Coordinates of C-alpha atoms in Angstrom, one line a residue:
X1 CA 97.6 106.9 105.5
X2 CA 96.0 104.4 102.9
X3 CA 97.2 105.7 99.9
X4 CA 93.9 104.8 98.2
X5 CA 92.3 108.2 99.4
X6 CA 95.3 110.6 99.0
X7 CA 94.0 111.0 95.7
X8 CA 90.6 112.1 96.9
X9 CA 92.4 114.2 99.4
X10 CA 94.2 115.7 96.6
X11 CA 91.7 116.9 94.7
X12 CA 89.4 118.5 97.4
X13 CA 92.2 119.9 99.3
X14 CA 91.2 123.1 97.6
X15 CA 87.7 123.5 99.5
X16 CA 89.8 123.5 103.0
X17 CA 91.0 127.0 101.7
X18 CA 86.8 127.9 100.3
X19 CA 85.6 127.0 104.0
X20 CA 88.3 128.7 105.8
X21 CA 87.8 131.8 102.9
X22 CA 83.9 132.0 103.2
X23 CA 84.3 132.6 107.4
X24 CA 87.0 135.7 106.9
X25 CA 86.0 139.3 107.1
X26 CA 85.9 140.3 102.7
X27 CA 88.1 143.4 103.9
X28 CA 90.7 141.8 105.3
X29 CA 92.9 141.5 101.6
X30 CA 95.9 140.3 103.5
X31 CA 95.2 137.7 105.2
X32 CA 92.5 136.5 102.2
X33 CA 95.3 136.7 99.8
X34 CA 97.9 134.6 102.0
X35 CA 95.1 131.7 103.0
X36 CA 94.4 131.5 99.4
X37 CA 97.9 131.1 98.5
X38 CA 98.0 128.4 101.5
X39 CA 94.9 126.4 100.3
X40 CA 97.2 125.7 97.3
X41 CA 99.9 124.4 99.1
X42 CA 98.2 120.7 100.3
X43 CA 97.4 119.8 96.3
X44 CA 101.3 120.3 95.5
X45 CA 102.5 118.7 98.3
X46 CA 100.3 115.6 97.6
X47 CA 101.3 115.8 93.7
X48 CA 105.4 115.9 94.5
X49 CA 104.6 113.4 97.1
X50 CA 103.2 111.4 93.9
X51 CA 105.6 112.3 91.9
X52 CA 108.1 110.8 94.3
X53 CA 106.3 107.9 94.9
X54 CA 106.7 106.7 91.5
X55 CA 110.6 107.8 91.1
X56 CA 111.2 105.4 93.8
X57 CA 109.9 102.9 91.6
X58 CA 106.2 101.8 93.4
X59 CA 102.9 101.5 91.1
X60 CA 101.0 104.7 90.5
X61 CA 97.8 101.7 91.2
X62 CA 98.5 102.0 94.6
X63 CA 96.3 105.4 94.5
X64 CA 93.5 104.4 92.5
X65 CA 90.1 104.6 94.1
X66 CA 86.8 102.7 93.0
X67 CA 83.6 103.1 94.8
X68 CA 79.8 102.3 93.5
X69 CA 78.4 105.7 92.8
X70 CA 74.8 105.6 90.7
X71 CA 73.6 102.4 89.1
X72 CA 70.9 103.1 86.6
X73 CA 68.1 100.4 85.7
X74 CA 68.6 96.3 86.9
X75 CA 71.3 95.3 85.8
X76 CA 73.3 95.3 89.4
X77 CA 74.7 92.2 90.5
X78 CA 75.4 90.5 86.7
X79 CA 79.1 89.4 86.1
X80 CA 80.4 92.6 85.2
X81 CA 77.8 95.0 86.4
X82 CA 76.5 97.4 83.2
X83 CA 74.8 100.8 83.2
X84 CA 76.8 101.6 86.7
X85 CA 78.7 104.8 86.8
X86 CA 81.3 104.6 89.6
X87 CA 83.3 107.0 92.0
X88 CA 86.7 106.4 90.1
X89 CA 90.0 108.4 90.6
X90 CA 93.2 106.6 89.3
X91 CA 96.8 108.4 88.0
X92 CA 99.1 107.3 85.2
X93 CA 102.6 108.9 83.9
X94 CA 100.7 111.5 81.3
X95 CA 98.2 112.4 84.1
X96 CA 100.3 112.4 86.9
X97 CA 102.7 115.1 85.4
X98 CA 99.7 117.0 84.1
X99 CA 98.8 117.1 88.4
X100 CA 102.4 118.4 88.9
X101 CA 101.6 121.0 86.4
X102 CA 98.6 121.9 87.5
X103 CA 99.9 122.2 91.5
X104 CA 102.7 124.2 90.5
X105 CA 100.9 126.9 88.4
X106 CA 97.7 127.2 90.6
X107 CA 100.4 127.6 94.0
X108 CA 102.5 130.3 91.7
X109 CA 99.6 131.9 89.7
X110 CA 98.2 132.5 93.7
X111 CA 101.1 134.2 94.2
X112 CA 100.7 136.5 91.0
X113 CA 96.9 137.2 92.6
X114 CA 98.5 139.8 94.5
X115 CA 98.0 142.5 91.8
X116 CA 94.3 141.5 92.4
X117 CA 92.7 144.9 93.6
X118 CA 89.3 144.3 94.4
X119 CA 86.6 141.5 96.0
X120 CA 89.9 139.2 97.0
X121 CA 87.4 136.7 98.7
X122 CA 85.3 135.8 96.1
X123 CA 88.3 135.8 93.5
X124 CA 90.3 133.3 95.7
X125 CA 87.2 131.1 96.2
X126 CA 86.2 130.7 92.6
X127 CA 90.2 130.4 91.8
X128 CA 90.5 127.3 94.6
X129 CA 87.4 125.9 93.0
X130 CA 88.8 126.3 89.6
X131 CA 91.4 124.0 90.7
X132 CA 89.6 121.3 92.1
X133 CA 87.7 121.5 88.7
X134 CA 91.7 120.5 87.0
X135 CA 92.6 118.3 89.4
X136 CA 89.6 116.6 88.6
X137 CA 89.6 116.4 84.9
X138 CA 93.3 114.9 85.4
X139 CA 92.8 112.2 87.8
X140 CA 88.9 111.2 86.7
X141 CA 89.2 107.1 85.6
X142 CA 85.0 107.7 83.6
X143 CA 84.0 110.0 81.5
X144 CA 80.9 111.1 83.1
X145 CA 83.0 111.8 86.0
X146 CA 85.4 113.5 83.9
X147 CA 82.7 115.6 82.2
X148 CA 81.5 117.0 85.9
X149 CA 84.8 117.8 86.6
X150 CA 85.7 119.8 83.2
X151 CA 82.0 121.4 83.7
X152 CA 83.3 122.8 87.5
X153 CA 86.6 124.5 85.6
X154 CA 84.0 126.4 83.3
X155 CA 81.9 128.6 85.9
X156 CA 84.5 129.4 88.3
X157 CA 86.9 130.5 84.8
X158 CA 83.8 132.3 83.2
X159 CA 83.3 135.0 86.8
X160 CA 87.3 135.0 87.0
X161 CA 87.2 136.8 83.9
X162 CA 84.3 138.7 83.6
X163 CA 84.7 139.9 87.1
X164 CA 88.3 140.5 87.4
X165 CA 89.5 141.2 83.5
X166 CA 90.1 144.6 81.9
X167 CA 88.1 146.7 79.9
X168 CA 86.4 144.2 77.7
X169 CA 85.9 141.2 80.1
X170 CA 82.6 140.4 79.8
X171 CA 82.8 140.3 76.0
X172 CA 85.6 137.5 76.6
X173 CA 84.1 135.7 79.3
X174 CA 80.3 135.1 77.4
X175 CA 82.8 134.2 74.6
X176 CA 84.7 131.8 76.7
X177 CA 81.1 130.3 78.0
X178 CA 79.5 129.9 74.6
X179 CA 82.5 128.2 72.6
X180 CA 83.5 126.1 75.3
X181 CA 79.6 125.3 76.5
X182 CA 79.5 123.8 72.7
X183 CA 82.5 122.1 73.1
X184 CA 80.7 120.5 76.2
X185 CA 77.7 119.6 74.9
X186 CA 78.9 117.9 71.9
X187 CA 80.9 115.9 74.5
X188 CA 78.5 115.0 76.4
X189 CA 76.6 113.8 73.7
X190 CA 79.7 111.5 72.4
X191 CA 80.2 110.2 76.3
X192 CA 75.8 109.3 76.5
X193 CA 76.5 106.8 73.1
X194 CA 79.0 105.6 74.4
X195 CA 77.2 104.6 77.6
X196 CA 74.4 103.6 76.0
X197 CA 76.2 101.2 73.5
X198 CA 78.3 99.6 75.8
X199 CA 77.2 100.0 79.6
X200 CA 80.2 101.6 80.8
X201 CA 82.2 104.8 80.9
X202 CA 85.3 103.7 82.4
X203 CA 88.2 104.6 80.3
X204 CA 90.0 101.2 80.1
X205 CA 87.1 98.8 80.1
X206 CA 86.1 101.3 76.6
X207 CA 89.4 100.6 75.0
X208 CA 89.2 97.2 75.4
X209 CA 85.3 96.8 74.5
X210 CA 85.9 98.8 71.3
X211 CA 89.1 97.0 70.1
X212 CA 88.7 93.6 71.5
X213 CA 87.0 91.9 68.4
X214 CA 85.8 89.4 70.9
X215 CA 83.7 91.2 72.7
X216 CA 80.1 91.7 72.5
X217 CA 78.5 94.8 73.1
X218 CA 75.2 95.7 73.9
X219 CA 74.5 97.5 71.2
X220 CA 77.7 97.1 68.6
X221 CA 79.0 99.7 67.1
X222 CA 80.5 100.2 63.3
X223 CA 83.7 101.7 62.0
X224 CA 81.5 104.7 60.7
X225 CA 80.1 105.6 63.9
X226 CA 83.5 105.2 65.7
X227 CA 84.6 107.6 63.0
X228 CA 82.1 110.3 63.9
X229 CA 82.6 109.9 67.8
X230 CA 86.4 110.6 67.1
X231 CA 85.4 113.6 64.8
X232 CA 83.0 114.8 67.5
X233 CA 86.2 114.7 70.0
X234 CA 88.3 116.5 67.7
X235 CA 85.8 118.9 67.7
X236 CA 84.8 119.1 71.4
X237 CA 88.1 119.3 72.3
X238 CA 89.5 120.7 69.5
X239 CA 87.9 124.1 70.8
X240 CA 89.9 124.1 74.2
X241 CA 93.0 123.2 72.5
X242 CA 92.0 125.2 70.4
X243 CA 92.2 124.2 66.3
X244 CA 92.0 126.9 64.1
X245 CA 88.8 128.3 63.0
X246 CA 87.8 127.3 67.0
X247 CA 90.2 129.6 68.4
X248 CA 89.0 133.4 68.0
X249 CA 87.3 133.2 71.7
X250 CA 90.7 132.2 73.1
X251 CA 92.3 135.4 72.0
X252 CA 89.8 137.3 74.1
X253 CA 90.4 135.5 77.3
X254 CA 94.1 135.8 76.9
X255 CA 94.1 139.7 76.1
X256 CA 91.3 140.1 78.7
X257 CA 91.2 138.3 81.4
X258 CA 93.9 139.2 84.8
X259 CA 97.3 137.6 84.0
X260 CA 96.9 135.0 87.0
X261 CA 94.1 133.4 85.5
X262 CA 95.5 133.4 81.9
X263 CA 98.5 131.9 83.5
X264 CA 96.2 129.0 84.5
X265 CA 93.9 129.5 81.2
X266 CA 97.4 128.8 79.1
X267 CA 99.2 126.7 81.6
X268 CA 96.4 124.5 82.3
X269 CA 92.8 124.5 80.7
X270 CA 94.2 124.5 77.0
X271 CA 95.7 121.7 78.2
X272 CA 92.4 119.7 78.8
X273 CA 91.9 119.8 75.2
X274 CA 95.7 117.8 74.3
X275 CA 94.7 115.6 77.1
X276 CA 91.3 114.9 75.9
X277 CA 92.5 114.3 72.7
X278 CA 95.6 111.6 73.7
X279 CA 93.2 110.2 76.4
X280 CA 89.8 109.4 74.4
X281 CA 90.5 110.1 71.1
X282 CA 93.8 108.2 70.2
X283 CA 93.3 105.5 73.7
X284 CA 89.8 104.6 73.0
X285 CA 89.8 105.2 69.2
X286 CA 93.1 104.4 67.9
X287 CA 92.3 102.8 64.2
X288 CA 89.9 105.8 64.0
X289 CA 92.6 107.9 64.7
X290 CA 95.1 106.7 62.1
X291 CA 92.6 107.2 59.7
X292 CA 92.3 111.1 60.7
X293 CA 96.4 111.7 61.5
X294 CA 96.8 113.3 58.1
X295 CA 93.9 115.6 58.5
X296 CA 95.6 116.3 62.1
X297 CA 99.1 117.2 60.8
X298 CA 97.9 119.3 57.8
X299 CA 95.2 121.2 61.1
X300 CA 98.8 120.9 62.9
X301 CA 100.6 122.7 60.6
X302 CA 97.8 125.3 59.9
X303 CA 97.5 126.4 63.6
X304 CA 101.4 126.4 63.4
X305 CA 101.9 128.9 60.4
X306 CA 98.6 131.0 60.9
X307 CA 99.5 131.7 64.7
X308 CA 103.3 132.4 63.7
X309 CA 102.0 134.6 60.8
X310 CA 99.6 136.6 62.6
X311 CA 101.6 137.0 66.1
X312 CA 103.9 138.6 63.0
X313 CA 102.0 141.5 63.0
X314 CA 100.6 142.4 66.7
X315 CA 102.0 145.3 68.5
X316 CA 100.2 144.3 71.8
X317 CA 102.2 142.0 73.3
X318 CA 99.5 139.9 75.0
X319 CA 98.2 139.5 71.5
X320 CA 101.5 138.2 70.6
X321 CA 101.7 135.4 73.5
X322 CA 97.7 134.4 72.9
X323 CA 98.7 133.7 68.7
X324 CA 102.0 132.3 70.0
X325 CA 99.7 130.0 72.0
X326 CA 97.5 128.6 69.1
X327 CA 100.7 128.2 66.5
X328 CA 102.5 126.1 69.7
X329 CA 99.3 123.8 69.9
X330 CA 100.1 123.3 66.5
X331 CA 102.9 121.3 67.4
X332 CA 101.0 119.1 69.7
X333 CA 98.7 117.9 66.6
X334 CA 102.1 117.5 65.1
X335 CA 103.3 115.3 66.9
X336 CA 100.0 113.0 67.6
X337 CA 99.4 112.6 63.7
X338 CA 103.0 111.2 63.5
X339 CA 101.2 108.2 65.3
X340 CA 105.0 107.2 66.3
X341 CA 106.7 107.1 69.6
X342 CA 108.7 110.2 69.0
X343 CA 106.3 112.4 67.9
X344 CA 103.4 111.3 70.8
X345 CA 106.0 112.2 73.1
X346 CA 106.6 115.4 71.5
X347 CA 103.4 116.1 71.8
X348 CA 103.2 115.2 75.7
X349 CA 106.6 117.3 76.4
X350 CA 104.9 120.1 74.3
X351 CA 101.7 120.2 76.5
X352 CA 104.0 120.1 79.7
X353 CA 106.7 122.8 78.3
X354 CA 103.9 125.1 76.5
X355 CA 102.4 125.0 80.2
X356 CA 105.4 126.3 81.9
X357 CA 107.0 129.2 79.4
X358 CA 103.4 130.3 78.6
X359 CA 102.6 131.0 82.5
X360 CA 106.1 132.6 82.7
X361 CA 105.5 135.2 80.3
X362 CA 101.9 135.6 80.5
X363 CA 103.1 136.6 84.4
X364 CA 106.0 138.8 83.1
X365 CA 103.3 140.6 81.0
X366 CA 101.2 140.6 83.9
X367 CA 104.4 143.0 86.0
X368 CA 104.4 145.2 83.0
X369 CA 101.3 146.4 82.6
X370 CA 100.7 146.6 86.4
X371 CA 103.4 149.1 86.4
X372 CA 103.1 150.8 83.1
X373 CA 99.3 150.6 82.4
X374 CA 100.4 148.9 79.0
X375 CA 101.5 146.1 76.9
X376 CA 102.2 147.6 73.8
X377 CA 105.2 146.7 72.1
X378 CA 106.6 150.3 71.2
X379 CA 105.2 152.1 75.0
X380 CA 107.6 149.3 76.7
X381 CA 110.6 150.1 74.5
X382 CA 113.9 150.7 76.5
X383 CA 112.6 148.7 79.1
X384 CA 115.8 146.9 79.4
X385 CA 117.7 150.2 81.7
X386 CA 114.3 151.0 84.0
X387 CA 113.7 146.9 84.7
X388 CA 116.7 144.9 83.9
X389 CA 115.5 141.9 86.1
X390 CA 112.1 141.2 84.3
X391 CA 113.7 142.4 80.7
X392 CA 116.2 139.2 81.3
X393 CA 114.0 136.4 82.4
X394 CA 111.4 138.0 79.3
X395 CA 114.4 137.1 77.3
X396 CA 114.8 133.9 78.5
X397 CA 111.3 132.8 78.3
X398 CA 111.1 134.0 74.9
X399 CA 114.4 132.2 73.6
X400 CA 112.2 128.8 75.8
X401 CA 109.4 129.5 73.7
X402 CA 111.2 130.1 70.3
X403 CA 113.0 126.6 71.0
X404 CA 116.3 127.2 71.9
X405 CA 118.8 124.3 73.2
X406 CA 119.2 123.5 76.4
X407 CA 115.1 124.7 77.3
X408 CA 112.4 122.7 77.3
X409 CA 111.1 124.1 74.2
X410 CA 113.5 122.4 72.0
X411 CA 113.2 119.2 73.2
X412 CA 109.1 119.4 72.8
X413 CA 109.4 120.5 69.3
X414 CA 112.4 118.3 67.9
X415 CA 110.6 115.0 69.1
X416 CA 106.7 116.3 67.5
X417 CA 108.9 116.7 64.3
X418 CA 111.0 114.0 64.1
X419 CA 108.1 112.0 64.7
X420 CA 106.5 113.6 61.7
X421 CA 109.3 113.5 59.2
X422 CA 109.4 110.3 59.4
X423 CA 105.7 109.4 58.7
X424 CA 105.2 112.7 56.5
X425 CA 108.7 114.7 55.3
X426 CA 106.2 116.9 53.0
X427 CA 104.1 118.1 55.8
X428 CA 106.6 118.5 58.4
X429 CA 109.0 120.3 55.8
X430 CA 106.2 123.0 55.4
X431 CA 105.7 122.7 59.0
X432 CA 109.5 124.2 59.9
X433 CA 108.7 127.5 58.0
X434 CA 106.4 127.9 61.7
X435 CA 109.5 127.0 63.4
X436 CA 112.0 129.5 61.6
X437 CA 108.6 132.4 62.5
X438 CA 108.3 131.6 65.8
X439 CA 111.4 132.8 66.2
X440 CA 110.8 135.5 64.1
X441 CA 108.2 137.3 66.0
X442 CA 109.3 136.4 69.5
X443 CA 112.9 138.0 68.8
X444 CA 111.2 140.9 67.1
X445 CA 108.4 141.4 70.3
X446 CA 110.9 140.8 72.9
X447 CA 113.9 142.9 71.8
X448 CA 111.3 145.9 71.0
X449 CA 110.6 145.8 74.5
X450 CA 113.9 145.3 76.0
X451 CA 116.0 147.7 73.5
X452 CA 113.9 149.0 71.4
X453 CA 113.2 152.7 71.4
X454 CA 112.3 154.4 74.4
X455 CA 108.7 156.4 74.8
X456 CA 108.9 156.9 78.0
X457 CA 111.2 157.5 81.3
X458 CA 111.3 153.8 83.1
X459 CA 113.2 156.1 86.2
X460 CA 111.0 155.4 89.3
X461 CA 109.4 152.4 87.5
X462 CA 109.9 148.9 90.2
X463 CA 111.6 145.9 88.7
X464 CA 110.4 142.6 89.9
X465 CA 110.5 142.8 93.8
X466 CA 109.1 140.8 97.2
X467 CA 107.4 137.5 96.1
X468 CA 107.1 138.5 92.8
X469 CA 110.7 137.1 92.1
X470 CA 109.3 133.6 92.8
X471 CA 107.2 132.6 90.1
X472 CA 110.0 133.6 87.3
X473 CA 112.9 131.7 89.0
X474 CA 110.7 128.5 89.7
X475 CA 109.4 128.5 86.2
X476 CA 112.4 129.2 84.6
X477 CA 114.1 126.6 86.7
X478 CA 111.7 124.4 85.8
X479 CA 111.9 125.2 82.1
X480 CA 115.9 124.1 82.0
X481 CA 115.6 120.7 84.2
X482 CA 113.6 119.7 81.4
X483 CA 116.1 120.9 78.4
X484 CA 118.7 119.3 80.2
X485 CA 116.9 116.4 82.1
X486 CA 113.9 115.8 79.9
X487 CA 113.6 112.4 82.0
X488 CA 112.0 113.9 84.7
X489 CA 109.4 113.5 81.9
X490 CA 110.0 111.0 79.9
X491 CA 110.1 108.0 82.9
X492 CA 106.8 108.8 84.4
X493 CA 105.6 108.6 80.4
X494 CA 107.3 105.0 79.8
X495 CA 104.5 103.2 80.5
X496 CA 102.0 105.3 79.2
X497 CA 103.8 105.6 76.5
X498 CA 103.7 101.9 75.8
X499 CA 100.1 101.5 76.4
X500 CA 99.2 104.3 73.7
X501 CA 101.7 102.7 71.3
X502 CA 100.3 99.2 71.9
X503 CA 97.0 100.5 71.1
X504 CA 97.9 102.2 68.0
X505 CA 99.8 99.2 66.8
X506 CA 102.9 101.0 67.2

């Protein structure tokens, strides 16, 4: 096979499954469920075939993909044709582990689509089309191709909730549209100047047009209106991250929406914004970006404390995970305004561990209110003698989460700091009181609900059984290779890494 169109292969794999989907009977759950758990199966092959590729030390080129798309106006056929937008896949260390991600939730958040009770056709359609959407926005090489691609997440992710959530859903899903539709549109808007100033929108040939001081654009642009395109970034994706004040709507999707999809929603679409903001922002603006990174590490450090403070005080669990989720992006601006190796690492094992303990205990949460019809903190006291099983791998995930040695957690958060405390000690000083709270009000949330006081009999209650087993161990699996092995991150990152630095003078 010419390796040139795996990547292609990988990304549509998912409409094999929609095809196969939109021919079966709607009734027939069973067999719905287990093709739509199939249909997953070719994208995470392709990825660890990838991954694999690139351990045994051949170019991550060799799956790049270029093909003339739309030219606009007559400029076809000059020396480096302008104003063309082209068909352009390609994969580098930070995206390629973002595609392992993204395989390996969408496969096990299929799984946790069993507790789906109603419509499982059109759920598992939208859910495979959701994942082409991600597997896009990872592996797009321009950003109008990019900006289709994060578009397609949006619809499928905006029925998913507002069909399938709980009581409020459609409140949080027109929530989820209208944020994120800004986030979109300012975007878009940054990605059309862009184009117009410069004739291109492939990632690379925009670094080098905007830094090389040699280079003579078609319309130049100044230092001031770099500025504003970064700021307009920040804020486009600065809503999906999300930065605090942008962050309310997340908090409805998370309490809201059915635990597979907020498995993927805080695995994996958060994740668009970090990637957004490493990608663009720092790769295409890097002097800009120096200029903002103490405005980023004090935002850092505010998502941080105000996430850690407030997920304090929840007694719904799910409300604890969604602030635990905004105070953990916290870390990720953390370690970007560091502007050092350490911390931009940090930030990239933080986007990649945050992915994996987030899905685990946003699926845990999922089991417990499927058998309990709750996730308040003093309803599941005691759960520890009814459901053992699950009360051990929530403790687990929680010490993950809370940064505990040996997890990938601590290795996330100790790079994004000592990146920091080298560039800013004040800062990151105030930044470990987040830290010491995380642990805090994870210890406090997950102890109520393994010993706290019992309010009710857990005797006839299931613990985890059947394929629900799999999506802890693998996650949790996953979750120590990295504490212990955290170069099965930081090699494919190497290069990457370099590039980034390079750019930032680093």
């Amino acid at each position: 096979m010419n390796l040139a169109s795996v990547l292609s292969i990988l990304v549509f794999s998912p409409l094999l499954g929609i095809v196969i989907l939109a021919f079966m009977p709607k009734r027939s759950e069973k067999s719905i469920k287990l093709v739509g758990f199939l249909a997953t199966l070719p994208a995470l092959l392709l990825a660890l075939a990838a991954y694999l590729h690139y351990l045994a030390g051949k170019s991550l080129k060799d799956f790049s993909v270029s093909v003339p798309w739309i030219q606009f106006g007559g400029f076809k056929g000059t020396a480096q044709d302008i104003f063309a937008v082209k068909y352009e896949l390609a994969l580098n260390g930070f995206s390629l582990l973002l595609i392992v991600l993204t395989t390996v939730i969408a496969t096990l958040a299929a799984i946790a689509s069993i507790h789906i009770k109603k419509e499982w056709k059109g759920y598992f359609m939208l859910f495979l089309l959701l994942e082409l959407g991600m597997l896009g926005v990872f592996t797009a090489q321009n950003l109008i191709l990019f900006f289709i691609f994060f578009e397609v997440t949006l619809i499928p992710t905006f029925f998913l909730i507002g069909k399938w959530g709980y009581f409020e859903k459609e409140k949080a899903a027109f929530s989820f549209l209208i944020y994120n539709g800004l986030g979109s549109a300012i975007l878009l808007i940054v990605i059309m100047i862009l184009f117009a100033r410069t004739g291109t929108t492939n990632i690379d040939a925009l670094h080098h047009l905007l830094n090389d001081k040699n280079v003579d654009l078609i319309a130049p642009i100044s230092g001031g209106t770099k500025l504003g395109l970064l700021i307009a970034l920040l804020i486009a994706f600065g809503v999906k991250l999300p930065i605090f004040p942008l962050h309310s709507w997340m908090l409805k999707v998370h309490v809201q929406a059915p635990p597979s999809i907020v498995m993927i929603h805080s695995g994996i679409l958060l994740k668009i914004g970090a990637y957004g903001l490493i990608r663009f922002g720092m790769g295409i603006f890097p002097t800009q970006f120096k200029t903002l990174a103490v405005l980023l590490a004090v935002l850092g450090v505010i998502n941080l404390l105000y996430g850690a403070f407030l997920a304090f005080i929840q007694t719904d669990f799910k409300m604890v995970l969604a602030y635990s989720s905004i105070s953990h992006m916290g870390i990720v601006l953390i370690g970007l305004a560091a502007m050092n190796q350490a911390g931009v690492q940090g930030a990239i094992f933080q986007v990649i561990s945050h992915g994996l303990i987030s899905a685990l205990l946003f699926f845990l949460v999922g089991v417990f209110y499927e058998r309990t019809d709750t996730s308040l903190i003093e309803n599941l006291g005691g759960m520890a003698k009814g459901m053992p099983v699950a009360a051990g791998f929530l403790l687990a995930g929680s010490l993950a989460s809370l940064g505990l040695p040996g997890m990938s957690g601590f290795v996330s958060e100790f790079m994004a700091f000592l990146g920091l405390f080298k560039e800013m000690p004040v800062i990151a000083a105030v930044g470990t009181i987040g830290i010491i709270m995380t642990a805090v009000y994870l210890l406090r949330a997950t102890l109520g609900i393994t010993y706290g006081k019992a309010h009710r009999e857990f005797t006839g209650v299931l613990d985890l059984k059947g394929v629900e087993i799999v999506p802890v161990v693998v996650l949790m699996l996953l979750i120590v290779l990295i504490g212990v092995f955290p170069s099965v991150l930081s090699s494919p990152l190497h290069a990457a890494l370099e590039t980034i630095m390079l750019g930032i003078g680093g």
